[in-house]
Short mmCIF file of C-alpha atoms and ligand atoms in Angstrom, two decimals:
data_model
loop_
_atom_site.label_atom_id
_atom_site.label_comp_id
_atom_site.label_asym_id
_atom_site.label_seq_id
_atom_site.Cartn_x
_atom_site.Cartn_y
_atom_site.Cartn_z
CA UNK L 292 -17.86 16.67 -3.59
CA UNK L 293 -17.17 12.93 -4.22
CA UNK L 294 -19.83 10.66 -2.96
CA UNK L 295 -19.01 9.34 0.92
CA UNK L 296 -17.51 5.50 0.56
CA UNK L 297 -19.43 2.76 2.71
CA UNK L 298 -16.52 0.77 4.00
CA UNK L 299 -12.59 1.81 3.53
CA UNK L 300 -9.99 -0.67 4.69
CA UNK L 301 -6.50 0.74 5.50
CA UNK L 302 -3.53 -2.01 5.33
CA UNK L 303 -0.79 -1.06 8.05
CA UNK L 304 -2.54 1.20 9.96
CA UNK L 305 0.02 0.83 12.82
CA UNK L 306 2.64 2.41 10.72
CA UNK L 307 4.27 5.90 10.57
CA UNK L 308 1.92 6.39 7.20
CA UNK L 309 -0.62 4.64 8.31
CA UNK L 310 -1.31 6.41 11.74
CA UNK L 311 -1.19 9.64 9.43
CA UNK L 312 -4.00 8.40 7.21
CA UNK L 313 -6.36 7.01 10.08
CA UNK L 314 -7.93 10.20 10.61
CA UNK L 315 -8.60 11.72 7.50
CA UNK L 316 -9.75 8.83 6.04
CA UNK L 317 -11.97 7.82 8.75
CA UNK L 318 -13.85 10.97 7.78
CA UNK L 319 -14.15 9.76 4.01
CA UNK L 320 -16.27 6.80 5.06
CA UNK L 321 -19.03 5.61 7.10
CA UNK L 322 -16.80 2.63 8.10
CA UNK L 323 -12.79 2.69 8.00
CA UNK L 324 -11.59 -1.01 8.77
CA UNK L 325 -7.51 -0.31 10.01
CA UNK L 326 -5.64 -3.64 9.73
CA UNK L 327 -1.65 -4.33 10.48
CA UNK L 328 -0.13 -7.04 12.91
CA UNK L 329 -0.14 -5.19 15.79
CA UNK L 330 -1.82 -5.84 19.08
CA UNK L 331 -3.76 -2.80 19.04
CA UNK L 332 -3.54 1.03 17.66
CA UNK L 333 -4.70 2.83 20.15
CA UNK L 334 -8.12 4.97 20.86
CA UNK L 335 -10.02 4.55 17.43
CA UNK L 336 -11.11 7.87 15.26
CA UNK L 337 -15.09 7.71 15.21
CA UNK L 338 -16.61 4.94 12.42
CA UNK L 339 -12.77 3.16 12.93
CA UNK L 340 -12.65 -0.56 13.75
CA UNK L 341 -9.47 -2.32 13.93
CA UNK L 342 -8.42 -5.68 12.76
CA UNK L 343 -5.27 -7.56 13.32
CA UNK L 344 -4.50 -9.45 10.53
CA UNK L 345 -1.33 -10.79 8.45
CA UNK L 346 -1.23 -9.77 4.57
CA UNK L 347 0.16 -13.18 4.08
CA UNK L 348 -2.95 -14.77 5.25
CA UNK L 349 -5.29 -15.41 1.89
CA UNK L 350 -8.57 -16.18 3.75
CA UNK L 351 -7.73 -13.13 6.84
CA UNK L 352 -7.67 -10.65 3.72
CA UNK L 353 -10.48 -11.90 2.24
CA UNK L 354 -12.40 -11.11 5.62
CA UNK L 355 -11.13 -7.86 5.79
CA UNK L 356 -11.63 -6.47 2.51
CA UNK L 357 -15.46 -8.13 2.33
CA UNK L 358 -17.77 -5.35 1.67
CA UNK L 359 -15.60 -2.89 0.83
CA UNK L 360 -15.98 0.20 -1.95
CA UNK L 361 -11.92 0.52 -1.48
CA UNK L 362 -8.48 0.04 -0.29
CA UNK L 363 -5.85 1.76 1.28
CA UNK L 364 -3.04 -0.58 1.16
CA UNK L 365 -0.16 0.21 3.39
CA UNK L 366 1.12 -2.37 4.79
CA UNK L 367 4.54 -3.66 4.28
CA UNK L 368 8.11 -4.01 5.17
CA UNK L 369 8.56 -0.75 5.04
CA UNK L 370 12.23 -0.49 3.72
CA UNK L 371 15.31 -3.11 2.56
CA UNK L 372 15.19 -6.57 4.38
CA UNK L 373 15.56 -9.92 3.76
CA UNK L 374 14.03 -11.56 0.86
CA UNK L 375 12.01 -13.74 2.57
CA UNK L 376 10.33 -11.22 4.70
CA UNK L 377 9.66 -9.58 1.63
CA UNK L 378 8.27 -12.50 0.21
CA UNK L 379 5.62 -12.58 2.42
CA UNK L 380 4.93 -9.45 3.57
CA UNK L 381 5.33 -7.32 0.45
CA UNK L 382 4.76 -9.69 -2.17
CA UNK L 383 2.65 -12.51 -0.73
CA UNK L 384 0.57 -9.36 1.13
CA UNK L 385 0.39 -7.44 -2.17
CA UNK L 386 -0.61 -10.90 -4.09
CA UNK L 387 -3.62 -11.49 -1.18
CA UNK L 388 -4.80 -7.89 -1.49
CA UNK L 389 -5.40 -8.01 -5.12
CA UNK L 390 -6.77 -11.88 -4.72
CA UNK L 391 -8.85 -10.62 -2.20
CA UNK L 392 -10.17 -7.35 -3.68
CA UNK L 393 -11.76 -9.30 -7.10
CA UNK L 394 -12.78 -11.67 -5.06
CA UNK L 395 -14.77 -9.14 -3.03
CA UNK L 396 -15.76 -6.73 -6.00
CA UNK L 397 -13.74 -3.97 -4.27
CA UNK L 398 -13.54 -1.03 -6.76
CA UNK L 399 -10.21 0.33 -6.27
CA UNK L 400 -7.05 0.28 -4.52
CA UNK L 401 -4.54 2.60 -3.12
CA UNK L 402 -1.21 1.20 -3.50
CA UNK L 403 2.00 3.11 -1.59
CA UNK L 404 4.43 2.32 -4.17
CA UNK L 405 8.08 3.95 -3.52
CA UNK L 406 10.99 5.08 -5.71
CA UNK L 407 12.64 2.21 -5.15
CA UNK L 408 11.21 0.87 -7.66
CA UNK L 409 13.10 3.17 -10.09
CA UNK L 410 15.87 3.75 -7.73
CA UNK L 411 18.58 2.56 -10.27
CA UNK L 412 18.04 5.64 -12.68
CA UNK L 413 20.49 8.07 -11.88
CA UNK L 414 19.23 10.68 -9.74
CA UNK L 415 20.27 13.84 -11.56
CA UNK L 416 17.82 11.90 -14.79
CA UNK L 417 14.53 13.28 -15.25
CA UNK L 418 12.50 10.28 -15.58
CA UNK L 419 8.86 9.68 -16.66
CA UNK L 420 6.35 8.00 -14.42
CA UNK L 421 6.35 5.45 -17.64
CA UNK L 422 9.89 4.40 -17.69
CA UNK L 423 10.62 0.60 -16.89
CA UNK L 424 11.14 -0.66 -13.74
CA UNK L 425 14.83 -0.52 -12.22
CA UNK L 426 14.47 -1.63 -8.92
CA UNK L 427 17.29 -0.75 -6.08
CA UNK L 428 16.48 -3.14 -3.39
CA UNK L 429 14.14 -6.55 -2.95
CA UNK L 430 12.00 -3.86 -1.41
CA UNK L 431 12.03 -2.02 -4.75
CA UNK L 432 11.53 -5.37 -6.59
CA UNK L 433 8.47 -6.09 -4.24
CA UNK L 434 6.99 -2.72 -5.21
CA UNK L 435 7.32 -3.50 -9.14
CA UNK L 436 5.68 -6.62 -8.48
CA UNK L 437 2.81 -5.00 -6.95
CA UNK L 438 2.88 -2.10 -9.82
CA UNK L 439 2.35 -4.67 -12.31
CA UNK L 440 -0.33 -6.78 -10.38
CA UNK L 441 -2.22 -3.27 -10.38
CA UNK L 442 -1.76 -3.27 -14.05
CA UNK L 443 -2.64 -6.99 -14.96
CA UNK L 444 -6.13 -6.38 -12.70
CA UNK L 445 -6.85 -3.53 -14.43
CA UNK L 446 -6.44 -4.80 -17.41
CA UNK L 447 -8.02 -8.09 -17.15
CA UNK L 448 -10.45 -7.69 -14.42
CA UNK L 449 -11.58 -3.74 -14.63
CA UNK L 450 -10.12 -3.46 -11.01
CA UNK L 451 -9.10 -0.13 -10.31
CA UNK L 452 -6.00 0.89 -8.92
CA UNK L 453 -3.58 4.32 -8.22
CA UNK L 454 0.37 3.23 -7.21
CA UNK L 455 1.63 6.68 -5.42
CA UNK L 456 5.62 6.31 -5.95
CA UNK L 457 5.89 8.36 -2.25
CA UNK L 458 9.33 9.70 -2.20
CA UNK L 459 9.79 10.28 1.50
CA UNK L 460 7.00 10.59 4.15
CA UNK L 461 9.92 11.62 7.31
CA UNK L 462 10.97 14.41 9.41
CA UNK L 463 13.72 15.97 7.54
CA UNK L 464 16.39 15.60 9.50
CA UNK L 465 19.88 16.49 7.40
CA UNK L 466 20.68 18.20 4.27
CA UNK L 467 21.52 14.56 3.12
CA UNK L 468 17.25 14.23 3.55
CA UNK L 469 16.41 17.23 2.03
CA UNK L 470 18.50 16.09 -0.86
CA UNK L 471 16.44 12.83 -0.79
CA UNK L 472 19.91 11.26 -1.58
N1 NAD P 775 7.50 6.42 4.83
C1 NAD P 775 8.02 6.67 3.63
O1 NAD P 775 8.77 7.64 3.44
C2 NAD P 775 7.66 5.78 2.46
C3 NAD P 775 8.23 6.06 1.20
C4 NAD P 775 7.89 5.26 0.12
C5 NAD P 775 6.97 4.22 0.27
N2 NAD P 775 6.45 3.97 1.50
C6 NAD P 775 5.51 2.83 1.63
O2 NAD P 775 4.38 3.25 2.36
C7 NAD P 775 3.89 2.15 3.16
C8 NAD P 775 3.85 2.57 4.61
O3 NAD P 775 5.13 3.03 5.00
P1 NAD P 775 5.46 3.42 6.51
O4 NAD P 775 6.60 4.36 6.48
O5 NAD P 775 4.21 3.79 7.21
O6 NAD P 775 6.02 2.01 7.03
P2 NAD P 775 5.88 1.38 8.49
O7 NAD P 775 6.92 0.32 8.58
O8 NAD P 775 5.88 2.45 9.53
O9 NAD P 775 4.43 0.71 8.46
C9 NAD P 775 4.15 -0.46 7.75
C10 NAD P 775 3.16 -1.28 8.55
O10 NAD P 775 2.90 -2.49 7.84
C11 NAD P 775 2.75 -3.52 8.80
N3 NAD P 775 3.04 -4.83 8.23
C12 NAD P 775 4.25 -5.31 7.80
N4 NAD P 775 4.13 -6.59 7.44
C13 NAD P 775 2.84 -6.94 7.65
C14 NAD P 775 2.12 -8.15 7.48
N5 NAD P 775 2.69 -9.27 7.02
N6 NAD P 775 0.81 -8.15 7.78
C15 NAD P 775 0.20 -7.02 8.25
N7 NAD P 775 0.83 -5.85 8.44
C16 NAD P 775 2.15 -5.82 8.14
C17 NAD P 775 3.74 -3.19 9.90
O11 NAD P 775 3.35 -3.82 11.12
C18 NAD P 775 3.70 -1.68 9.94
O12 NAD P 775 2.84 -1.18 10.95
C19 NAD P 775 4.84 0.98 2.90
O13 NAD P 775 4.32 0.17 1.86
C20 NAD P 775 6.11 1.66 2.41
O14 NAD P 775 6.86 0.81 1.59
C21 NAD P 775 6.77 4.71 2.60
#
C-alpha cells in the first residue's frame, strides 16, 4: 500500500467532481486542504479543512499549496464560457497552481484535463493519448494550455504531474449521453 500523504490540497472542492473526491481523498491523507470560491462546503470529512480562495490569486495559491506532498486540481470553469473567464479561472488558475507548486516543492499534481482538448478529431477516429492538441472550445484551449504547463514542469523542473482527459463525470441522462456525443 502506497505510503499515507501529509497534506493533499483539492482545487474546486465545491464542484460536482470535487464534492465526489472530498471523501476518499480525505482518507489518503493526514490533512486534505479543499479550496474553491465558495462560501463554505458544508460539514467537513475528518482531517478536511476548507479554504476559500481564487485560482487567479498568485500569493492565495501559494498559501494553500504550502506544505503540501500533492495536488488535486479541480477547479475551473467547468465547461464553454467566455474567454475572459477562462482567462482567469482556467488559465490564470492553472498558471498559479503550477507557479505555486515549484515554488512550494509540491511533488505532483492531479490535473482534470477533458476531451475538449481533442474534441476536433472526429469522433468515430481512434486517437492516441499522444496525438496533438485540437481543441473544441476556449475551454478545450484552456485545458491544452494546462497539458503543456504539466509538460514544461516536468521537464524543466522534475515536477510531477498526471492530466486525466475525464470524458464525462454526469448522470446519464439520454441516449445522446450515453453516446457521449
Ligand atoms: N464533470 C465532467 O464531466 C468533466 C469532464 C471533463 C473535465 N472535467 C473537469 O473537471 C474539473 C471539475 O469539473 P466539475 O464538473 O466538478 O465542475 P464544477 O463546475 O462543478 O466545479 C468546478 C469548481 O471550480 C470552482 N472554480 C471556478 N473558478 C474558480 C476560481 N477562479 N477560483 C477558485 N475556484 C474556482 C467553481 O466554484 C466550482 O466549484 C474541471 O476542471 C472540469 O473542466 C469535468
Amino acid at each position: 500500500m502506497a505510503p499515507k500523504l501529509k497534506k493533499l490540497v483539492l482545487t474546486g472542492a465545491a464542484g460536482r467532481l470535487g464534492s465526489y473526491l472530498r471523501e476518499p481523498l480525505a482518507k489518503m491523507c493526514d490533512e486534505l486542504v479543499s479550496s474553491d470560491l465558495a462560501a463554505d462546503i458544508g460539514t467537513l470529512y475528518a482531517r478536511e479543512t476548507y479554504v476559500r480562495a481564487d485560482l487567479s490569486d498568485l500569493a492565495a495559491m501559494e498559501a494553500l499549496t504550502k506544505d503540501a506532498d500533492m495536488i488535486a486540481h479541480f477547479g475551473a470553469i467547468g465547461d464553454e464560457a467566455a474567454f475572459d473567464a477562462i482567462l482567469q479561472s482556467n488559465i490564470v488558475g492553472a498558471y498559479n497552481i503550477w507557479e505555486a507548486a515549484h515554488h512550494n516543492s509540491v511533488r505532483r499534481i492531479i490535473y482534470a484535463s477533458s476531451i475538449h482538448a481533442v474534441g476536433m478529431y472526429p469522433k468515430t477516429d481512434f486517437i492516441g493519448t499522444d496525438v496533438p492538441h485540437r481543441p473544441d472550445t476556449y475551454y478545450g484551449l484552456a485545458k491544452c494550455f494546462a497539458e503543456d504547463l504539466a509538460q514544461m514542469f516536468w521537464d524543466k523542473r522534475g515536477l510531477e504531474a498526471v492530466c486525466l482527459r475525464i470524458l464525462s463525470c454526469a448522470k446519464v441522462s439520454s441516449a445522446r449521453g450515453r453516446f457521449m456525443a
